[in-house]
XYZ file of C-alpha atoms in Angstrom:
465
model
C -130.919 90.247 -73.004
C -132.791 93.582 -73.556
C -136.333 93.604 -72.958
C -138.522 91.898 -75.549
C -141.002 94.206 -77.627
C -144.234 93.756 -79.264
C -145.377 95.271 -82.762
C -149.303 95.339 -82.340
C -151.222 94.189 -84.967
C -154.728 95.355 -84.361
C -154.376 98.648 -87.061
C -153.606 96.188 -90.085
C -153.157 92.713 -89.913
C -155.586 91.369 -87.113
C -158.663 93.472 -88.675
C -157.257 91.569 -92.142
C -156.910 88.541 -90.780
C -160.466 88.339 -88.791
C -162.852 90.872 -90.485
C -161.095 90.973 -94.011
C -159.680 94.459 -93.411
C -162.833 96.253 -93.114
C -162.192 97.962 -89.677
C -162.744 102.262 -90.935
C -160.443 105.141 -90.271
C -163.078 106.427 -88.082
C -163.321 103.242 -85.765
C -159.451 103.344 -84.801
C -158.723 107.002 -84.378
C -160.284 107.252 -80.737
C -157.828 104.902 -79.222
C -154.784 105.624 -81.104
C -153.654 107.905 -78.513
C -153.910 104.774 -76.203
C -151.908 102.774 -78.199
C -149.304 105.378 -78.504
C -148.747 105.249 -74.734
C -148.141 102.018 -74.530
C -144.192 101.685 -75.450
C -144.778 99.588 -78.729
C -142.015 98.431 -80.801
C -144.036 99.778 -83.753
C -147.986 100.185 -84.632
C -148.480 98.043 -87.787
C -151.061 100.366 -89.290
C -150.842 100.105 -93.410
C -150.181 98.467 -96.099
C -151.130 94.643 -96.636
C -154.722 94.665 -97.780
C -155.593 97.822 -96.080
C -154.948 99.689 -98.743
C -157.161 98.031 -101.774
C -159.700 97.834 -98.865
C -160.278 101.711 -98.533
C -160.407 102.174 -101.869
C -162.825 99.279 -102.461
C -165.250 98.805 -100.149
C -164.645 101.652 -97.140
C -164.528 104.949 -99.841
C -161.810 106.035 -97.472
C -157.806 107.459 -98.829
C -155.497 105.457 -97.500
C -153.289 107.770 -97.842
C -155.365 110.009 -95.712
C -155.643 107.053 -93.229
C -151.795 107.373 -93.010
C -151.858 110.659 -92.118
C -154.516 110.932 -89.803
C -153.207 107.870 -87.527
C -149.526 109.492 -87.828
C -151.179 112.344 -86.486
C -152.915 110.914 -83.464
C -149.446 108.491 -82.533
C -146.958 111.530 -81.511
C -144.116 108.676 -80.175
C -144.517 105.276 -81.565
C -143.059 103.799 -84.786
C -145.628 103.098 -87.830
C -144.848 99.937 -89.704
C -146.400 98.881 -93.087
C -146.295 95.334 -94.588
C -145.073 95.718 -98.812
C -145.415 93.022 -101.122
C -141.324 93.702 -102.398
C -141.626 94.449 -106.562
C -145.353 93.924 -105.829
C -146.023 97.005 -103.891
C -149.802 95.940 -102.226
C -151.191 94.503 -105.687
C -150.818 91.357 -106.789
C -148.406 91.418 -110.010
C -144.629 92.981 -110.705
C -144.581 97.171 -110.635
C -141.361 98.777 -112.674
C -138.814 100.064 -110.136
C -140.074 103.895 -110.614
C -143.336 102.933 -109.056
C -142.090 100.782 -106.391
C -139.266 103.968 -105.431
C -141.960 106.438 -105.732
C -144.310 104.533 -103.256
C -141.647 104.101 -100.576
C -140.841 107.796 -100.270
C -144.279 108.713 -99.967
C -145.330 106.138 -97.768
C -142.194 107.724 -95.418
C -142.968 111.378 -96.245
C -146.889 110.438 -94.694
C -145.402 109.222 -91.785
C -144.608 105.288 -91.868
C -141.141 104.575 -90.264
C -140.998 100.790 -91.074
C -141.372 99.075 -94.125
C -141.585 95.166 -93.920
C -140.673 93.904 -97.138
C -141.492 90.454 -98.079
C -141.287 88.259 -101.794
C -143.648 85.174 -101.638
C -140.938 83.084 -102.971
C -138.047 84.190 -100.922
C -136.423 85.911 -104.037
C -133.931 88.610 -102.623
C -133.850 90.263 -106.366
C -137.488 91.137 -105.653
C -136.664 93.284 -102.521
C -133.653 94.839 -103.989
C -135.206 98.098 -105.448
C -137.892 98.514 -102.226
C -134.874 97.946 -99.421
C -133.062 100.362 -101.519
C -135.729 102.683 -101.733
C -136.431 102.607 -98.072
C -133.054 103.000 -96.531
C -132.246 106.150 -98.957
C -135.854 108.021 -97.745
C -134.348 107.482 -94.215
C -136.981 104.360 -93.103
C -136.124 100.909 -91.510
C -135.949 98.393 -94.643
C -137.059 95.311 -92.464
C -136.323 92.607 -94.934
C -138.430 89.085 -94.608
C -137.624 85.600 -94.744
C -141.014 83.973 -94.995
C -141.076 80.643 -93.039
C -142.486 77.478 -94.843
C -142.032 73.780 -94.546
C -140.729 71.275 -97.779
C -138.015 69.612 -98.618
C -136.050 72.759 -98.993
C -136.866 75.075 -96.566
C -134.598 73.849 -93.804
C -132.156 75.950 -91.046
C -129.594 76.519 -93.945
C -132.038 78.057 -96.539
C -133.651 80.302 -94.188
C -129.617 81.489 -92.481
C -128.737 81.932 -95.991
C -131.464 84.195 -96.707
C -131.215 86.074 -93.529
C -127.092 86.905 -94.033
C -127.915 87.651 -98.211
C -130.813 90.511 -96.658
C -128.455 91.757 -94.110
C -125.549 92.326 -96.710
C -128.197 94.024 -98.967
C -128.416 96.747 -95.652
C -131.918 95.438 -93.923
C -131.674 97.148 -90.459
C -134.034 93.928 -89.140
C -135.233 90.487 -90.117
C -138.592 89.523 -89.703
C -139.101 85.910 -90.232
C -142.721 85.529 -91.456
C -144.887 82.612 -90.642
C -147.985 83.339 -92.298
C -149.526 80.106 -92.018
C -148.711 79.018 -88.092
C -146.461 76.140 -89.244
C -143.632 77.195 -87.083
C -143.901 74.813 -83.593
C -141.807 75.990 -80.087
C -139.239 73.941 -80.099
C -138.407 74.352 -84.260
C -138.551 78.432 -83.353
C -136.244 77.867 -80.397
C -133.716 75.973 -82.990
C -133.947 78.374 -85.911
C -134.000 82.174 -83.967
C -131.045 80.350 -82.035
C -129.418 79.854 -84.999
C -130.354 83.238 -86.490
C -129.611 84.969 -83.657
C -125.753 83.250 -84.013
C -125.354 84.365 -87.912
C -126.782 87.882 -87.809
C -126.122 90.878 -86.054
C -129.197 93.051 -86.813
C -132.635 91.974 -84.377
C -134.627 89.688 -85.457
C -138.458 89.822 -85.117
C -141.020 86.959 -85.518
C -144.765 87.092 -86.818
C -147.146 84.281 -86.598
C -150.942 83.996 -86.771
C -152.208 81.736 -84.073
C -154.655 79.502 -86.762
C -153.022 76.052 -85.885
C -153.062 76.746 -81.892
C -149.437 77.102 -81.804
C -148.397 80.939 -81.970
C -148.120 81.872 -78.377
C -146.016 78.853 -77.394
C -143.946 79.496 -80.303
C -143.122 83.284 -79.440
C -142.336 81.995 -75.667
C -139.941 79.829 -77.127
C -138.603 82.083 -79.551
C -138.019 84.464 -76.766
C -136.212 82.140 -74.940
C -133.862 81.395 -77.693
C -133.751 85.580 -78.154
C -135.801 86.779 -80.599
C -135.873 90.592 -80.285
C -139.492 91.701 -81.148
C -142.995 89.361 -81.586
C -146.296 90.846 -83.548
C -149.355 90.415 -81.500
C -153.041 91.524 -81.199
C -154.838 93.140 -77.935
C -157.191 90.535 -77.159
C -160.103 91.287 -78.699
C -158.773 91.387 -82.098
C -156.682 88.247 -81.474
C -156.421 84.311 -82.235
C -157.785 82.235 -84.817
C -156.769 83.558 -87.977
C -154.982 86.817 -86.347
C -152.066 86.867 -83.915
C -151.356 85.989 -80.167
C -153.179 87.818 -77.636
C -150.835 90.998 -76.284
C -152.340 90.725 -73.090
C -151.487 87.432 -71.897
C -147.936 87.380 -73.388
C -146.479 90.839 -71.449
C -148.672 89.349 -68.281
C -146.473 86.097 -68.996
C -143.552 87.956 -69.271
C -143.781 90.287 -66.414
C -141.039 90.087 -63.754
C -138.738 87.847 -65.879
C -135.625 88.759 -67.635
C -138.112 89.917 -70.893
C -140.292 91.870 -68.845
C -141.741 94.522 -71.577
C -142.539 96.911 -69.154
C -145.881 97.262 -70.450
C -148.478 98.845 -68.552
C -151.536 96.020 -67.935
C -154.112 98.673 -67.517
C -153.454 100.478 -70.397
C -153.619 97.558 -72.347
C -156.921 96.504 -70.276
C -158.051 100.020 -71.494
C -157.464 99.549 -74.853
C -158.735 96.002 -74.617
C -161.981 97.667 -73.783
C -162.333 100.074 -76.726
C -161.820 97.028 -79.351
C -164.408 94.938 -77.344
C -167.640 96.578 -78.557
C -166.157 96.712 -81.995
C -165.901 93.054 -82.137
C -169.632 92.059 -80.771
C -170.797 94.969 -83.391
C -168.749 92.584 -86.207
C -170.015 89.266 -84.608
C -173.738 90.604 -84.800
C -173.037 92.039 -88.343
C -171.216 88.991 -89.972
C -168.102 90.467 -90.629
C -166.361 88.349 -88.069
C -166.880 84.630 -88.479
C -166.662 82.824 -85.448
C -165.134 79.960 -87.647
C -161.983 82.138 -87.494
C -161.410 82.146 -84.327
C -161.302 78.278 -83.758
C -158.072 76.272 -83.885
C -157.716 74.503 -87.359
C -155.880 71.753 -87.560
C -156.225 71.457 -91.496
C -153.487 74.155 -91.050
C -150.652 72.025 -89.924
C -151.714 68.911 -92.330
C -151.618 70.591 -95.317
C -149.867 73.452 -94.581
C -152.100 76.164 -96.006
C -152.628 79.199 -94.437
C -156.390 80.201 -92.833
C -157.507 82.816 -95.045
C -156.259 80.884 -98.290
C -159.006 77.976 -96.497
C -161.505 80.202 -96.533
C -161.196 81.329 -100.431
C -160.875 77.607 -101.352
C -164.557 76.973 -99.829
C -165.533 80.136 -101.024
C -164.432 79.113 -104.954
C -165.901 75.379 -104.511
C -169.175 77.016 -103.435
C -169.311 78.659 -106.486
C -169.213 75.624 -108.535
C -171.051 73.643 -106.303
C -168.407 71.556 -105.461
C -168.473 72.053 -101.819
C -168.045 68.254 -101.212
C -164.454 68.141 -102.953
C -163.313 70.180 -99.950
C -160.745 67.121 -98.794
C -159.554 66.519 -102.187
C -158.828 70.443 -103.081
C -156.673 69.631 -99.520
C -155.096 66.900 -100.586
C -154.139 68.219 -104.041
C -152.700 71.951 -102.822
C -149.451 70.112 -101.691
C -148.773 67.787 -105.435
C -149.533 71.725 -106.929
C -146.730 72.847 -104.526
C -144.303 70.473 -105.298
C -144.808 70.410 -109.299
C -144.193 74.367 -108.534
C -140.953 74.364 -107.000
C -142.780 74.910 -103.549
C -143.272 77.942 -102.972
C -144.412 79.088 -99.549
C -147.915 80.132 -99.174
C -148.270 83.306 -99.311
C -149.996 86.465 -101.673
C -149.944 85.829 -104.499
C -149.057 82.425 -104.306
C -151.662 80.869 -102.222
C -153.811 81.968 -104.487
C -151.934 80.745 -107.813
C -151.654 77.401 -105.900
C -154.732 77.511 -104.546
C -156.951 77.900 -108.137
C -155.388 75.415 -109.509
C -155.550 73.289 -107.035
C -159.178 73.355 -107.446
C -159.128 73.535 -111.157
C -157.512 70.129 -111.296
C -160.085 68.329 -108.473
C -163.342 69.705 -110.794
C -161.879 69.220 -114.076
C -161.579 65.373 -112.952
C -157.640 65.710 -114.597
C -154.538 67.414 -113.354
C -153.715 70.491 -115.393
C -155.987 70.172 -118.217
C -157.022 73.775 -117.818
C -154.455 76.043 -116.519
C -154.746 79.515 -114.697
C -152.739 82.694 -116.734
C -150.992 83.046 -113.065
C -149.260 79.366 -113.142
C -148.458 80.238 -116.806
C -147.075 83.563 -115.742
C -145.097 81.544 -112.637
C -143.595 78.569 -114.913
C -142.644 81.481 -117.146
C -140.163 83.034 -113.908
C -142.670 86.188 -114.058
C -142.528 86.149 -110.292
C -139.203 85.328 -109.501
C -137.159 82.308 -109.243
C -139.217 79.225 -107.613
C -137.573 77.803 -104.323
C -136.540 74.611 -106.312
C -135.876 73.684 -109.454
C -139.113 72.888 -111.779
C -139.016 69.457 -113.497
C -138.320 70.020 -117.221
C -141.319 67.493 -118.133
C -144.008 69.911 -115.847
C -142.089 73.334 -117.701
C -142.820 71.864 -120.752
C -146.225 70.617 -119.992
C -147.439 73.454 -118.954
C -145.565 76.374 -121.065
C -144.421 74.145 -124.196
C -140.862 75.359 -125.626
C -141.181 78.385 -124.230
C -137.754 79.518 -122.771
C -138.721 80.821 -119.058
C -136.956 84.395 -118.084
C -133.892 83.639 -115.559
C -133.768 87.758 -114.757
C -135.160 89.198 -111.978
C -138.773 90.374 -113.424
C -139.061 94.025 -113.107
C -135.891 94.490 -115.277
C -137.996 93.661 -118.177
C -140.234 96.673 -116.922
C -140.047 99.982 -118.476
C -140.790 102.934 -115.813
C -144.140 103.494 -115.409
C -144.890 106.495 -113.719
C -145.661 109.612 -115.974
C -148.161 107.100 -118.168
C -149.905 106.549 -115.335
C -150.216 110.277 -114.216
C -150.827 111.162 -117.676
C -154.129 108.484 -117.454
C -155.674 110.402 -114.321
C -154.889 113.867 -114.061
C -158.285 114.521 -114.686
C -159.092 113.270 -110.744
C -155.646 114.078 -109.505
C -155.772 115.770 -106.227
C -152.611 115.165 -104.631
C -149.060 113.143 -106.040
C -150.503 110.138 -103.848
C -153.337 109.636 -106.402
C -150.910 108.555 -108.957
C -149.922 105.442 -106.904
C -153.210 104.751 -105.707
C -154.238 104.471 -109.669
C -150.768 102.762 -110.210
C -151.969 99.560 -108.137
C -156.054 99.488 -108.604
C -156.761 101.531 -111.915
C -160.329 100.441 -111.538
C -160.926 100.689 -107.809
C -159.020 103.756 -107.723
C -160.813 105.533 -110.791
C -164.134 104.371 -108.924
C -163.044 106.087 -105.286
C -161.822 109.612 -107.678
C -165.212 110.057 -108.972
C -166.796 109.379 -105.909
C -164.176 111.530 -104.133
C -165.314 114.299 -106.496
C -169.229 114.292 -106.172
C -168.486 114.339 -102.342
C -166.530 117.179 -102.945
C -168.677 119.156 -105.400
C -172.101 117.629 -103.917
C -173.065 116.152 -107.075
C -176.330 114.357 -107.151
C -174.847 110.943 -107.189
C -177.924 109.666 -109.462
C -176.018 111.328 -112.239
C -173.192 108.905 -111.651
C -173.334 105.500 -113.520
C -174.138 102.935 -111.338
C -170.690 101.333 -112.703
C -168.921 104.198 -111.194
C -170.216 103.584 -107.531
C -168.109 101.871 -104.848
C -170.465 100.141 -102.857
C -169.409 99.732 -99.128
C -169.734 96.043 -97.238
């Protein structure tokens, strides 16, 4: 058994996961040279939400992010988290755009691409593992973990040998909610371990309590690389602590090696950081605790949050339970599909549609339309004809994977902005979040030119939070 490595977190998912991606360009550069010392697997530094979140609230590239961090880490890996045919928005891109992204997320410096489809439809990685292998990156395909009558050992081995004939160089199996307990990791990575060949790397978020008893057990049954957080940034809604796992580690068989007072150094750095988003309200310290709700209805902590957050609204706060209850009948009349962007949200809306309209599916969201329809793929299981029909009528639903109905995209959409083109990147950028994007150009360009920006509509401001 080679020595286990760690991807750390703390560039992309924890700051998602615990401050809602709002951590600046400016706040990680001073300790990147730290982290690039360490001996990572990889630095998981883009993609995700990152990207929509410079744009929207931060007024930062993220391209430019890219390159600056790529910059400042001379020796470790960069690794990016993509949404498969959904690039880092929220609906199906044509094949053009999703090629065109890859290469220039390699040619600014990311070496990993984890590709992931919330339903666990291989057509929807096809074009992105494609893309990545041929710009010379590591395609690590995904097999998201979920729990239902259907996602059992077989479904997720299946997956895992389909992704490694389709030429993933690794398997990440995804569990985005912290469903997966020790002793089910220890029987599933065993079993993975037995029917691929490629290594296999695990990802959990420590929301239910479980993650760091998980990865111990996953290591012992010879999982190849874990995803963690340095302390400070870690637990509740983000990952297991680094820290505590290479301390556990140390001496044994899957000793990483890792240097404890470089990681007590770094540790450090992020400290401050996280009293200055305590003080500010950016960090919850709701997010931090163990929820149990996670593990009893299966829904992931940050799709918890955005339920309260959309019962608020209505003033429905004390429906809470019931929005709980009803998320799993939503999942089941779906096909269940795990819980993951976009489909926490899908399931998650309607879920709370049905509770305040007093009856189940009397209004309906465009997304579960758009679902029923096959727009996102093919559902895990079959969807009753009687729901289909319910909720579609005699529409016939598409049985192809999506984005072949696309035409390419790309020249229409640099045709749209070459007025606040600046560099090929922009394209993409506009590609994903026409709006958000347009918004950050203009700003980008009264920055650049000093314009007075009183002479800018107030609808063309990006406001920072």
């Amino acid at each position: 058994m080679a020595n286990v490595q760690i991807t750390e977190t703390v560039l992309r998912d924890a700051h998602q996961s615990l401050i809602a991606t709002r951590m600046t360009t400016e706040e990680m550069l001073p300790v990147i040279e730290l982290l690039d010392q360490v001996g990572y697997f990889s630095l998981e530094a883009w993609g995700g939400a990152t990207f929509d979140s410079c744009l929207r609230f931060l007024n930062e590239d993220p391209w430019e992010r890219l390159r600056k961090i790529r910059k400042a880490a001379k020796k470790t890996k960069l690794q990016m988290l993509l949404r498969g045919q959904n690039i880092l928005g929220y609906k199906h891109y044509s094949d053009d755009v999703v090629r065109d992204f890859v290469k220039k997320s390699i040619d600014n410096g990311i070496d990993i691409i984890r590709i992931f489809d919330a339903l666990n439809d291989v057509r929807n990685l096809e074009c992105a593992m494609d893309a990545t292998v041929k710009a010379g990156g590591h395609a690590q395909a995904t097999v998201v973990y979920t729990i239902s009558p259907i996602h059992n050992t077989e479904h997720y081995i299946k997956t895992a040998k389909t992704l490694e004939g389709m030429g993933a160089s690794s398997i990440c199996l995804k569990d985005m909610a912290g469903l997966l307990t020790p002793y089910d990791a220890y029987n599933l990575i065993r079993e993975l371990k037995k029917a691929v060949k490629i290594p296999i790397q695990l990802h959990s978020h420590y929301t239910s309590g479980l993650a760091s008893m998980t990865y111990l057990k996953a290591i012992e049954a010879g999982v190849d690389i874990v995803d963690c957080a340095i302390s400070p940034m870690a637990m509740g809604t983000s990952q297991p602590p680094t820290e505590p796992l290479v301390a556990t580690l140390k001496g044994t068989k899957y000793d990483t090696k890792y240097d404890m007072d470089l990681l007590s150094q770094i540790a450090d750095y992020f400290r401050p950081l996280r009293e200055k988003y305590i003080s500010s309200g950016q960090l919850n310290p709701k997010v931090l605790t163990v929820d149990v709700n996670t593990l009893k209805y299966q829904v992931p902590g940050g799709m918890l949050s955005n339920l309260v957050s959309q019962l608020k609204q209505q003033n429905k706060l004390d429906k809470y339970e019931e929005v709980l209850k009803e998320v799993p009948r939503v999942r089941k009349d779906l096909g269940y599909p795990p819980l993951v962007t976009p489909t926490s949200q899908i399931v998650g809306t309607q879920a709370v549609l049905n509770v305040i309209m007093g009856e189940r599916y009397k209004m309906v969201t465009k997304e579960v339309k758009a679902y029923v329809r096959g727009e996102y793929g093919r559902p895990p299981a079959e969807i009753s004809p009687e729901f289909r029909k319910q909720i579609i009528g005699n529409e016939e639903p598409i049985t192809c994977r999506p984005a072949d109905l696309l035409k390419p995209e790309l020249d229409k959409y640099r045709n749209e902005i070459k007025e606040y083109m600046e560099q090929e990147e922009d394209v993409l950028s506009y590609a994903l979040f026409p709006q958000v994007a347009t918004n950050f150009f203009k700003y980008r360009q009264a920055q650049k030119y000093k314009i007075d920006s009183t002479l800018l509509d107030e609808k063309d401001m990006v406001h920072p939070v």
